Amino acid sequence: VKSHLIYINRTTFPLSFFMTSNDNEAIIIPEYFKYKVAYFHGKTDEDLIEDELPYEICNSSIHFPLVEEQFDAGGYVNAYCLVNDSLQITGSWSEDYLSYLSIKLFYCDGNDYLKGKVECADITEVQDYIRSGELYFNLVYMDNSFSPNDYKQPINRKTNLQYTSVAVGFTKLMEYYLMPRVLSTDDGLIWAVNKSENVVSIESYSSDFQTFNTDNSENYIAEFTINSSKVSEETKREYTKIQTLLANIGGIGNFLMIFFRIVCYKFSIEKRTHKSSSILLFL
């Protein structure tokens, strides 16, 4: 079984990322931390191509249009969203082709200072800041599910937040696997008329960590990856057909006719018995 080809964008699976402290306030300290968003793709028996993607402060009406109110109500201010979020996610390391999204949190890199972007703080100062309180690396995304009994608005959309704690001495990794959900509806009144709606949803996610700088030459603190799953889910439903309705009505009608025949037969027997008794008394 191969992994599915998943298309993600700001309507199918918008996502954002940011850091918070234990008071849920967003942390923006460029001299301490930075992010790197990369799209990896290519044949698995070769070196994957890495495309670094730009990101910006989220505008909920643009980046989370289908759940704008939920995003704003969650207080996700100063969260970052992808500038170009139209990507294809597919494959796994056991398949011929692989493509996935990576979002990494780094210590501020001294190379940024050389490029004139930002002057990084001393690494000891950054680590002391991490140790001084609880810090979290957060991923916010729109997840989708179906309500089969709701024929008007069958798709449920909601914003979810997942996070991993930030700690000195460890690199955290959270892997998310996306799957397609399909709702098939037969809404024909006489003949079958099949329609389908497709959404993208989280199938599963896993977390792991490794000792810092163990196979980590880039010196990053945490990473989220968005991958494709081999799992899918299909829900089927149908409207009641006219012929089924008529058959049910006919069945009910036949039941009522039999019922009233039995009742009438009972009363007719009792009435005949009563008449017979009256005749004998008269004689």
PDB file of C-alpha atoms in Angstrom:
ATOM      1  CA  VAL A   1       0.000   0.000   0.000  1.00  0.00           C
ATOM      2  CA  LYS A   2       1.407   3.365  -1.036  1.00  0.00           C
ATOM      3  CA  SER A   3       1.042   6.645   0.771  1.00  0.00           C
ATOM      4  CA  HIS A   4      -1.647   8.995  -0.479  1.00  0.00           C
ATOM      5  CA  LEU A   5      -0.999  12.123  -2.497  1.00  0.00           C
ATOM      6  CA  ILE A   6      -2.189  14.930  -0.230  1.00  0.00           C
ATOM      7  CA  TYR A   7      -2.657  18.506  -1.439  1.00  0.00           C
ATOM      8  CA  ILE A   8      -2.363  21.050   1.339  1.00  0.00           C
ATOM      9  CA  ASN A   9      -3.071  24.756   1.136  1.00  0.00           C
ATOM     10  CA  ARG A  10      -4.909  27.392   3.179  1.00  0.00           C
ATOM     11  CA  THR A  11      -8.322  25.864   2.458  1.00  0.00           C
ATOM     12  CA  THR A  12      -7.538  22.152   2.760  1.00  0.00           C
ATOM     13  CA  PHE A  13      -5.042  22.166   5.644  1.00  0.00           C
ATOM     14  CA  PRO A  14      -3.830  25.597   6.793  1.00  0.00           C
ATOM     15  CA  LEU A  15      -1.194  25.553   9.514  1.00  0.00           C
ATOM     16  CA  SER A  16       0.840  27.944  11.625  1.00  0.00           C
ATOM     17  CA  PHE A  17       3.610  27.747  14.218  1.00  0.00           C
ATOM     18  CA  PHE A  18       4.973  29.826  17.076  1.00  0.00           C
ATOM     19  CA  MET A  19       6.550  29.648  20.530  1.00  0.00           C
ATOM     20  CA  THR A  20       4.805  30.383  23.817  1.00  0.00           C
ATOM     21  CA  SER A  21       5.677  30.532  27.489  1.00  0.00           C
ATOM     22  CA  ASN A  22       3.581  29.101  30.323  1.00  0.00           C
ATOM     23  CA  ASP A  23       1.407  32.244  30.279  1.00  0.00           C
ATOM     24  CA  ASN A  24       0.452  31.425  26.650  1.00  0.00           C
ATOM     25  CA  GLU A  25       2.085  34.608  25.388  1.00  0.00           C
ATOM     26  CA  ALA A  26       3.857  34.352  22.044  1.00  0.00           C
ATOM     27  CA  ILE A  27       7.641  34.591  22.208  1.00  0.00           C
ATOM     28  CA  ILE A  28       9.371  36.647  19.537  1.00  0.00           C
ATOM     29  CA  ILE A  29      13.060  37.004  20.411  1.00  0.00           C
ATOM     30  CA  PRO A  30      15.047  36.827  17.162  1.00  0.00           C
ATOM     31  CA  GLU A  31      18.367  37.085  18.998  1.00  0.00           C
ATOM     32  CA  TYR A  32      17.446  33.851  20.835  1.00  0.00           C
ATOM     33  CA  PHE A  33      15.447  31.746  18.384  1.00  0.00           C
ATOM     34  CA  LYS A  34      14.750  31.390  14.698  1.00  0.00           C
ATOM     35  CA  TYR A  35      12.718  29.116  12.450  1.00  0.00           C
ATOM     36  CA  LYS A  36      13.353  27.268   9.231  1.00  0.00           C
ATOM     37  CA  VAL A  37      10.566  25.915   7.030  1.00  0.00           C
ATOM     38  CA  ALA A  38      11.641  23.512   4.299  1.00  0.00           C
ATOM     39  CA  TYR A  39       9.915  21.353   1.715  1.00  0.00           C
ATOM     40  CA  PHE A  40      11.818  18.129   0.992  1.00  0.00           C
ATOM     41  CA  HIS A  41      11.066  16.137  -2.148  1.00  0.00           C
ATOM     42  CA  GLY A  42      12.689  13.680  -4.531  1.00  0.00           C
ATOM     43  CA  LYS A  43      13.633  10.049  -5.029  1.00  0.00           C
ATOM     44  CA  THR A  44      14.455   8.278  -1.795  1.00  0.00           C
ATOM     45  CA  ASP A  45      17.531   6.577  -3.246  1.00  0.00           C
ATOM     46  CA  GLU A  46      19.033  10.014  -3.936  1.00  0.00           C
ATOM     47  CA  ASP A  47      19.582  13.181  -1.917  1.00  0.00           C
ATOM     48  CA  LEU A  48      16.249  14.916  -1.462  1.00  0.00           C
ATOM     49  CA  ILE A  49      15.835  18.438  -2.813  1.00  0.00           C
ATOM     50  CA  GLU A  50      15.353  21.001  -0.051  1.00  0.00           C
ATOM     51  CA  ASP A  51      13.348  24.133  -0.825  1.00  0.00           C
ATOM     52  CA  GLU A  52      13.342  26.694   1.981  1.00  0.00           C
ATOM     53  CA  LEU A  53       9.946  28.388   2.252  1.00  0.00           C
ATOM     54  CA  PRO A  54       9.239  31.945   3.442  1.00  0.00           C
ATOM     55  CA  TYR A  55       6.807  32.619   6.279  1.00  0.00           C
ATOM     56  CA  GLU A  56       5.042  35.668   7.722  1.00  0.00           C
ATOM     57  CA  ILE A  57       2.833  36.740  10.622  1.00  0.00           C
ATOM     58  CA  CYS A  58      -0.579  35.105  10.108  1.00  0.00           C
ATOM     59  CA  ASN A  59      -3.589  37.013   8.890  1.00  0.00           C
ATOM     60  CA  SER A  60      -6.495  34.748   9.846  1.00  0.00           C
ATOM     61  CA  SER A  61      -8.783  35.989   7.060  1.00  0.00           C
ATOM     62  CA  ILE A  62      -6.115  35.067   4.508  1.00  0.00           C
ATOM     63  CA  HIS A  63      -4.385  32.032   6.010  1.00  0.00           C
ATOM     64  CA  PHE A  64      -7.287  30.421   7.940  1.00  0.00           C
ATOM     65  CA  PRO A  65     -10.336  31.638   5.963  1.00  0.00           C
ATOM     66  CA  LEU A  66     -12.619  28.690   6.776  1.00  0.00           C
ATOM     67  CA  VAL A  67     -12.003  28.864  10.532  1.00  0.00           C
ATOM     68  CA  GLU A  68     -11.083  32.522  10.902  1.00  0.00           C
ATOM     69  CA  GLU A  69     -13.200  33.093  14.012  1.00  0.00           C
ATOM     70  CA  GLN A  70     -11.849  29.965  15.703  1.00  0.00           C
ATOM     71  CA  PHE A  71      -8.282  31.001  14.969  1.00  0.00           C
ATOM     72  CA  ASP A  72      -8.798  34.495  16.384  1.00  0.00           C
ATOM     73  CA  ALA A  73     -10.714  33.189  19.412  1.00  0.00           C
ATOM     74  CA  GLY A  74      -7.788  30.880  20.184  1.00  0.00           C
ATOM     75  CA  GLY A  75      -5.563  33.898  20.669  1.00  0.00           C
ATOM     76  CA  TYR A  76      -2.965  32.768  18.165  1.00  0.00           C
ATOM     77  CA  VAL A  77      -1.552  36.239  17.681  1.00  0.00           C
ATOM     78  CA  ASN A  78       1.974  36.504  16.343  1.00  0.00           C
ATOM     79  CA  ALA A  79       1.770  32.985  14.940  1.00  0.00           C
ATOM     80  CA  TYR A  80       3.611  32.403  11.662  1.00  0.00           C
ATOM     81  CA  CYS A  81       2.034  31.096   8.460  1.00  0.00           C
ATOM     82  CA  LEU A  82       3.549  30.053   5.144  1.00  0.00           C
ATOM     83  CA  VAL A  83       3.598  32.643   2.387  1.00  0.00           C
ATOM     84  CA  ASN A  84       3.156  29.968  -0.280  1.00  0.00           C
ATOM     85  CA  ASP A  85       1.358  27.034   1.269  1.00  0.00           C
ATOM     86  CA  SER A  86       0.343  25.015  -1.807  1.00  0.00           C
ATOM     87  CA  LEU A  87       2.280  21.784  -1.448  1.00  0.00           C
ATOM     88  CA  GLN A  88       2.031  18.107  -2.325  1.00  0.00           C
ATOM     89  CA  ILE A  89       2.738  15.633   0.483  1.00  0.00           C
ATOM     90  CA  THR A  90       3.269  11.996  -0.450  1.00  0.00           C
ATOM     91  CA  GLY A  91       5.409   8.904  -0.090  1.00  0.00           C
ATOM     92  CA  SER A  92       7.589   7.469   2.646  1.00  0.00           C
ATOM     93  CA  TRP A  93      11.200   6.373   3.038  1.00  0.00           C
ATOM     94  CA  SER A  94      10.179   2.843   1.999  1.00  0.00           C
ATOM     95  CA  GLU A  95       8.778   4.108  -1.321  1.00  0.00           C
ATOM     96  CA  ASP A  96      10.458   5.405  -4.459  1.00  0.00           C
ATOM     97  CA  TYR A  97       9.394   9.035  -3.999  1.00  0.00           C
ATOM     98  CA  LEU A  98       8.968  11.173  -0.912  1.00  0.00           C
ATOM     99  CA  SER A  99       7.823  14.721  -0.183  1.00  0.00           C
ATOM    100  CA  TYR A 100       7.155  16.248   3.224  1.00  0.00           C
ATOM    101  CA  LEU A 101       7.158  19.545   5.096  1.00  0.00           C
ATOM    102  CA  SER A 102       9.586  20.362   7.910  1.00  0.00           C
ATOM    103  CA  ILE A 103       9.290  23.216  10.444  1.00  0.00           C
ATOM    104  CA  LYS A 104      12.321  23.584  12.693  1.00  0.00           C
ATOM    105  CA  LEU A 105      13.067  25.700  15.732  1.00  0.00           C
ATOM    106  CA  PHE A 106      16.728  26.707  16.103  1.00  0.00           C
ATOM    107  CA  TYR A 107      18.970  28.561  18.441  1.00  0.00           C
ATOM    108  CA  CYS A 108      19.854  31.865  16.826  1.00  0.00           C
ATOM    109  CA  ASP A 109      22.568  31.182  14.277  1.00  0.00           C
ATOM    110  CA  GLY A 110      25.700  33.340  14.316  1.00  0.00           C
ATOM    111  CA  ASN A 111      25.641  33.282  10.531  1.00  0.00           C
ATOM    112  CA  ASP A 112      22.607  35.550  10.687  1.00  0.00           C
ATOM    113  CA  TYR A 113      24.789  38.187  12.308  1.00  0.00           C
ATOM    114  CA  LEU A 114      27.324  37.876   9.505  1.00  0.00           C
ATOM    115  CA  LYS A 115      24.500  38.373   6.990  1.00  0.00           C
ATOM    116  CA  GLY A 116      23.367  41.534   8.759  1.00  0.00           C
ATOM    117  CA  LYS A 117      20.004  40.088   9.849  1.00  0.00           C
ATOM    118  CA  VAL A 118      20.270  39.906  13.627  1.00  0.00           C
ATOM    119  CA  GLU A 119      22.921  39.838  16.308  1.00  0.00           C
ATOM    120  CA  CYS A 120      22.569  36.564  18.205  1.00  0.00           C
ATOM    121  CA  ALA A 121      22.753  36.421  21.969  1.00  0.00           C
ATOM    122  CA  ASP A 122      25.325  34.248  23.697  1.00  0.00           C
ATOM    123  CA  ILE A 123      24.248  30.586  23.720  1.00  0.00           C
ATOM    124  CA  THR A 124      24.543  30.461  27.515  1.00  0.00           C
ATOM    125  CA  GLU A 125      22.106  33.358  27.819  1.00  0.00           C
ATOM    126  CA  VAL A 126      19.618  31.572  25.576  1.00  0.00           C
ATOM    127  CA  GLN A 127      19.879  28.323  27.509  1.00  0.00           C
ATOM    128  CA  ASP A 128      19.428  30.143  30.818  1.00  0.00           C
ATOM    129  CA  TYR A 129      16.283  31.722  29.385  1.00  0.00           C
ATOM    130  CA  ILE A 130      14.930  28.281  28.440  1.00  0.00           C
ATOM    131  CA  ARG A 131      15.664  26.929  31.914  1.00  0.00           C
ATOM    132  CA  SER A 132      13.980  29.918  33.604  1.00  0.00           C
ATOM    133  CA  GLY A 133      10.441  28.812  32.688  1.00  0.00           C
ATOM    134  CA  GLU A 134       8.288  26.535  30.575  1.00  0.00           C
ATOM    135  CA  LEU A 135       8.546  27.081  26.827  1.00  0.00           C
ATOM    136  CA  TYR A 136       6.540  25.377  24.100  1.00  0.00           C
ATOM    137  CA  PHE A 137       6.875  25.017  20.349  1.00  0.00           C
ATOM    138  CA  ASN A 138       3.323  25.018  18.936  1.00  0.00           C
ATOM    139  CA  LEU A 139       1.672  23.874  15.732  1.00  0.00           C
ATOM    140  CA  VAL A 140      -1.849  25.125  14.935  1.00  0.00           C
ATOM    141  CA  TYR A 141      -3.800  23.551  12.080  1.00  0.00           C
ATOM    142  CA  MET A 142      -7.310  23.045  10.764  1.00  0.00           C
ATOM    143  CA  ASP A 143      -8.587  19.503  11.137  1.00  0.00           C
ATOM    144  CA  ASN A 144     -11.650  18.119   9.360  1.00  0.00           C
ATOM    145  CA  SER A 145     -14.228  15.438  10.100  1.00  0.00           C
ATOM    146  CA  PHE A 146     -17.733  14.477   8.945  1.00  0.00           C
ATOM    147  CA  SER A 147     -21.166  14.448  10.587  1.00  0.00           C
ATOM    148  CA  PRO A 148     -22.990  11.835   8.475  1.00  0.00           C
ATOM    149  CA  ASN A 149     -26.425  12.752   9.896  1.00  0.00           C
ATOM    150  CA  ASP A 150     -26.060  16.412   8.932  1.00  0.00           C
ATOM    151  CA  TYR A 151     -27.081  16.695   5.289  1.00  0.00           C
ATOM    152  CA  LYS A 152     -26.778  20.478   5.101  1.00  0.00           C
ATOM    153  CA  GLN A 153     -23.347  21.016   6.700  1.00  0.00           C
ATOM    154  CA  PRO A 154     -21.672  17.598   6.905  1.00  0.00           C
ATOM    155  CA  ILE A 155     -18.097  18.890   7.255  1.00  0.00           C
ATOM    156  CA  ASN A 156     -16.843  19.825  10.718  1.00  0.00           C
ATOM    157  CA  ARG A 157     -13.832  22.123  10.714  1.00  0.00           C
ATOM    158  CA  LYS A 158     -11.939  23.143  13.820  1.00  0.00           C
ATOM    159  CA  THR A 159      -8.550  24.497  14.783  1.00  0.00           C
ATOM    160  CA  ASN A 160      -6.295  22.223  16.807  1.00  0.00           C
ATOM    161  CA  LEU A 161      -3.131  23.039  18.714  1.00  0.00           C
ATOM    162  CA  GLN A 162      -0.359  20.524  19.353  1.00  0.00           C
ATOM    163  CA  TYR A 163       2.888  21.363  21.090  1.00  0.00           C
ATOM    164  CA  THR A 164       6.135  20.034  22.431  1.00  0.00           C
ATOM    165  CA  SER A 165       8.083  21.443  25.334  1.00  0.00           C
ATOM    166  CA  VAL A 166      11.434  23.101  24.713  1.00  0.00           C
ATOM    167  CA  ALA A 167      14.339  21.841  26.822  1.00  0.00           C
ATOM    168  CA  VAL A 168      18.091  22.303  26.943  1.00  0.00           C
ATOM    169  CA  GLY A 169      19.982  19.172  25.970  1.00  0.00           C
ATOM    170  CA  PHE A 170      17.296  17.528  23.847  1.00  0.00           C
ATOM    171  CA  THR A 171      15.994  17.769  20.320  1.00  0.00           C
ATOM    172  CA  LYS A 172      12.239  17.149  20.076  1.00  0.00           C
ATOM    173  CA  LEU A 173      10.545  15.729  17.000  1.00  0.00           C
ATOM    174  CA  MET A 174       6.804  15.488  16.309  1.00  0.00           C
ATOM    175  CA  GLU A 175       5.672  13.729  13.137  1.00  0.00           C
ATOM    176  CA  TYR A 176       2.173  14.307  11.758  1.00  0.00           C
ATOM    177  CA  TYR A 177       0.562  12.005   9.192  1.00  0.00           C
ATOM    178  CA  LEU A 178      -2.212  13.287   6.940  1.00  0.00           C
ATOM    179  CA  MET A 179      -4.946  11.166   5.400  1.00  0.00           C
ATOM    180  CA  PRO A 180      -7.857  11.819   3.012  1.00  0.00           C
ATOM    181  CA  ARG A 181     -11.414  11.544   4.319  1.00  0.00           C
ATOM    182  CA  VAL A 182     -14.202  10.968   1.788  1.00  0.00           C
ATOM    183  CA  LEU A 183     -17.942  11.368   2.357  1.00  0.00           C
ATOM    184  CA  SER A 184     -19.989   9.641  -0.367  1.00  0.00           C
ATOM    185  CA  THR A 185     -23.643  10.651  -0.578  1.00  0.00           C
ATOM    186  CA  ASP A 186     -26.358   9.044  -2.719  1.00  0.00           C
ATOM    187  CA  ASP A 187     -29.032  11.763  -2.814  1.00  0.00           C
ATOM    188  CA  GLY A 188     -31.040  10.447  -5.758  1.00  0.00           C
ATOM    189  CA  LEU A 189     -34.799  10.189  -5.133  1.00  0.00           C
ATOM    190  CA  ILE A 190     -35.310   7.288  -7.535  1.00  0.00           C
ATOM    191  CA  TRP A 191     -31.965   6.281  -9.016  1.00  0.00           C
ATOM    192  CA  ALA A 192     -28.523   6.394  -7.429  1.00  0.00           C
ATOM    193  CA  VAL A 193     -26.866   9.813  -7.743  1.00  0.00           C
ATOM    194  CA  ASN A 194     -23.507   9.653  -5.998  1.00  0.00           C
ATOM    195  CA  LYS A 195     -21.630  12.742  -4.862  1.00  0.00           C
ATOM    196  CA  SER A 196     -18.461  12.902  -2.807  1.00  0.00           C
ATOM    197  CA  GLU A 197     -16.717  15.457  -0.597  1.00  0.00           C
ATOM    198  CA  ASN A 198     -13.037  15.208   0.222  1.00  0.00           C
ATOM    199  CA  VAL A 199     -11.132  16.710   3.131  1.00  0.00           C
ATOM    200  CA  VAL A 200      -7.684  16.367   4.662  1.00  0.00           C
ATOM    201  CA  SER A 201      -7.354  15.253   8.249  1.00  0.00           C
ATOM    202  CA  ILE A 202      -4.755  14.159  10.798  1.00  0.00           C
ATOM    203  CA  GLU A 203      -4.531  10.375  10.851  1.00  0.00           C
ATOM    204  CA  SER A 204      -1.954  10.170  13.641  1.00  0.00           C
ATOM    205  CA  TYR A 205       1.053  11.869  15.150  1.00  0.00           C
ATOM    206  CA  SER A 206       4.045  10.652  17.101  1.00  0.00           C
ATOM    207  CA  SER A 207       6.616  12.366  19.284  1.00  0.00           C
ATOM    208  CA  ASP A 208      10.223  11.521  19.969  1.00  0.00           C
ATOM    209  CA  PHE A 209      13.371  13.175  21.275  1.00  0.00           C
ATOM    210  CA  GLN A 210      17.089  12.695  21.036  1.00  0.00           C
ATOM    211  CA  THR A 211      20.057  13.896  23.030  1.00  0.00           C
ATOM    212  CA  PHE A 212      21.144  17.256  21.725  1.00  0.00           C
ATOM    213  CA  ASN A 213      23.831  17.280  19.019  1.00  0.00           C
ATOM    214  CA  THR A 214      23.450  13.555  18.422  1.00  0.00           C
ATOM    215  CA  ASP A 215      23.223  13.506  14.656  1.00  0.00           C
ATOM    216  CA  ASN A 216      22.206  17.159  14.813  1.00  0.00           C
ATOM    217  CA  SER A 217      24.826  19.221  13.067  1.00  0.00           C
ATOM    218  CA  GLU A 218      22.323  22.040  12.467  1.00  0.00           C
ATOM    219  CA  ASN A 219      21.926  22.637  16.197  1.00  0.00           C
ATOM    220  CA  TYR A 220      18.123  22.779  16.176  1.00  0.00           C
ATOM    221  CA  ILE A 221      15.856  22.440  19.212  1.00  0.00           C
ATOM    222  CA  ALA A 222      12.603  21.008  17.873  1.00  0.00           C
ATOM    223  CA  GLU A 223      10.958  19.986  14.614  1.00  0.00           C
ATOM    224  CA  PHE A 224       7.484  19.336  13.235  1.00  0.00           C
ATOM    225  CA  THR A 225       7.148  17.251  10.083  1.00  0.00           C
ATOM    226  CA  ILE A 226       4.009  16.908   7.949  1.00  0.00           C
ATOM    227  CA  ASN A 227       3.893  13.535   6.193  1.00  0.00           C
ATOM    228  CA  SER A 228       1.496  11.423   4.159  1.00  0.00           C
ATOM    229  CA  SER A 229      -0.301   8.415   5.617  1.00  0.00           C
ATOM    230  CA  LYS A 230      -1.205   5.126   3.955  1.00  0.00           C
ATOM    231  CA  VAL A 231      -4.568   5.184   5.732  1.00  0.00           C
ATOM    232  CA  SER A 232      -7.811   6.650   4.347  1.00  0.00           C
ATOM    233  CA  GLU A 233     -11.382   6.839   5.590  1.00  0.00           C
ATOM    234  CA  GLU A 234     -14.638   6.722   3.618  1.00  0.00           C
ATOM    235  CA  THR A 235     -18.132   7.301   4.964  1.00  0.00           C
ATOM    236  CA  LYS A 236     -21.165   6.370   2.858  1.00  0.00           C
ATOM    237  CA  ARG A 237     -24.742   7.543   3.273  1.00  0.00           C
ATOM    238  CA  GLU A 238     -27.902   7.743   1.145  1.00  0.00           C
ATOM    239  CA  TYR A 239     -31.314   9.361   1.097  1.00  0.00           C
ATOM    240  CA  THR A 240     -34.402   7.175   1.248  1.00  0.00           C
ATOM    241  CA  LYS A 241     -35.571   6.373  -2.266  1.00  0.00           C
ATOM    242  CA  ILE A 242     -39.205   6.977  -3.298  1.00  0.00           C
ATOM    243  CA  GLN A 243     -39.702   3.301  -4.081  1.00  0.00           C
ATOM    244  CA  THR A 244     -38.398   2.357  -0.650  1.00  0.00           C
ATOM    245  CA  LEU A 245     -40.699   4.912   0.959  1.00  0.00           C
ATOM    246  CA  LEU A 246     -43.693   3.616  -1.007  1.00  0.00           C
ATOM    247  CA  ALA A 247     -42.775   0.052  -0.129  1.00  0.00           C
ATOM    248  CA  ASN A 248     -42.622   1.004   3.531  1.00  0.00           C
ATOM    249  CA  ILE A 249     -45.952   2.824   3.294  1.00  0.00           C
ATOM    250  CA  GLY A 250     -47.452  -0.179   1.503  1.00  0.00           C
ATOM    251  CA  GLY A 251     -46.110  -2.481   4.192  1.00  0.00           C
ATOM    252  CA  ILE A 252     -47.645  -0.333   6.919  1.00  0.00           C
ATOM    253  CA  GLY A 253     -50.944  -0.240   4.994  1.00  0.00           C
ATOM    254  CA  ASN A 254     -50.998  -4.023   4.679  1.00  0.00           C
ATOM    255  CA  PHE A 255     -50.250  -4.396   8.388  1.00  0.00           C
ATOM    256  CA  LEU A 256     -53.126  -2.054   9.300  1.00  0.00           C
ATOM    257  CA  MET A 257     -55.521  -3.913   6.979  1.00  0.00           C
ATOM    258  CA  ILE A 258     -54.632  -7.249   8.568  1.00  0.00           C
ATOM    259  CA  PHE A 259     -54.911  -5.727  12.046  1.00  0.00           C
ATOM    260  CA  PHE A 260     -58.361  -4.299  11.399  1.00  0.00           C
ATOM    261  CA  ARG A 261     -59.494  -7.551   9.778  1.00  0.00           C
ATOM    262  CA  ILE A 262     -58.523  -9.421  12.916  1.00  0.00           C
ATOM    263  CA  VAL A 263     -60.300  -6.880  15.112  1.00  0.00           C
ATOM    264  CA  CYS A 264     -63.372  -6.868  12.879  1.00  0.00           C
ATOM    265  CA  TYR A 265     -63.402 -10.657  12.733  1.00  0.00           C
ATOM    266  CA  LYS A 266     -63.302 -10.853  16.540  1.00  0.00           C
ATOM    267  CA  PHE A 267     -66.208  -8.457  16.920  1.00  0.00           C
ATOM    268  CA  SER A 268     -68.168 -10.140  14.129  1.00  0.00           C
ATOM    269  CA  ILE A 269     -67.830 -13.551  15.902  1.00  0.00           C
ATOM    270  CA  GLU A 270     -68.934 -12.032  19.199  1.00  0.00           C
ATOM    271  CA  LYS A 271     -71.892 -10.331  17.485  1.00  0.00           C
ATOM    272  CA  ARG A 272     -73.010 -13.561  15.765  1.00  0.00           C
ATOM    273  CA  THR A 273     -72.703 -15.447  19.049  1.00  0.00           C
ATOM    274  CA  HIS A 274     -74.801 -12.789  20.768  1.00  0.00           C
ATOM    275  CA  LYS A 275     -77.499 -13.025  18.065  1.00  0.00           C
ATOM    276  CA  SER A 276     -77.593 -16.821  18.300  1.00  0.00           C
ATOM    277  CA  SER A 277     -78.065 -16.643  22.059  1.00  0.00           C
ATOM    278  CA  SER A 278     -80.922 -14.163  21.654  1.00  0.00           C
ATOM    279  CA  ILE A 279     -82.749 -16.426  19.174  1.00  0.00           C
ATOM    280  CA  LEU A 280     -82.489 -19.445  21.510  1.00  0.00           C
ATOM    281  CA  LEU A 281     -83.864 -17.421  24.423  1.00  0.00           C
ATOM    282  CA  PHE A 282     -86.749 -16.276  22.251  1.00  0.00           C
ATOM    283  CA  LEU A 283     -87.609 -19.844  21.332  1.00  0.00           C
TER     284      LEU A 283
END
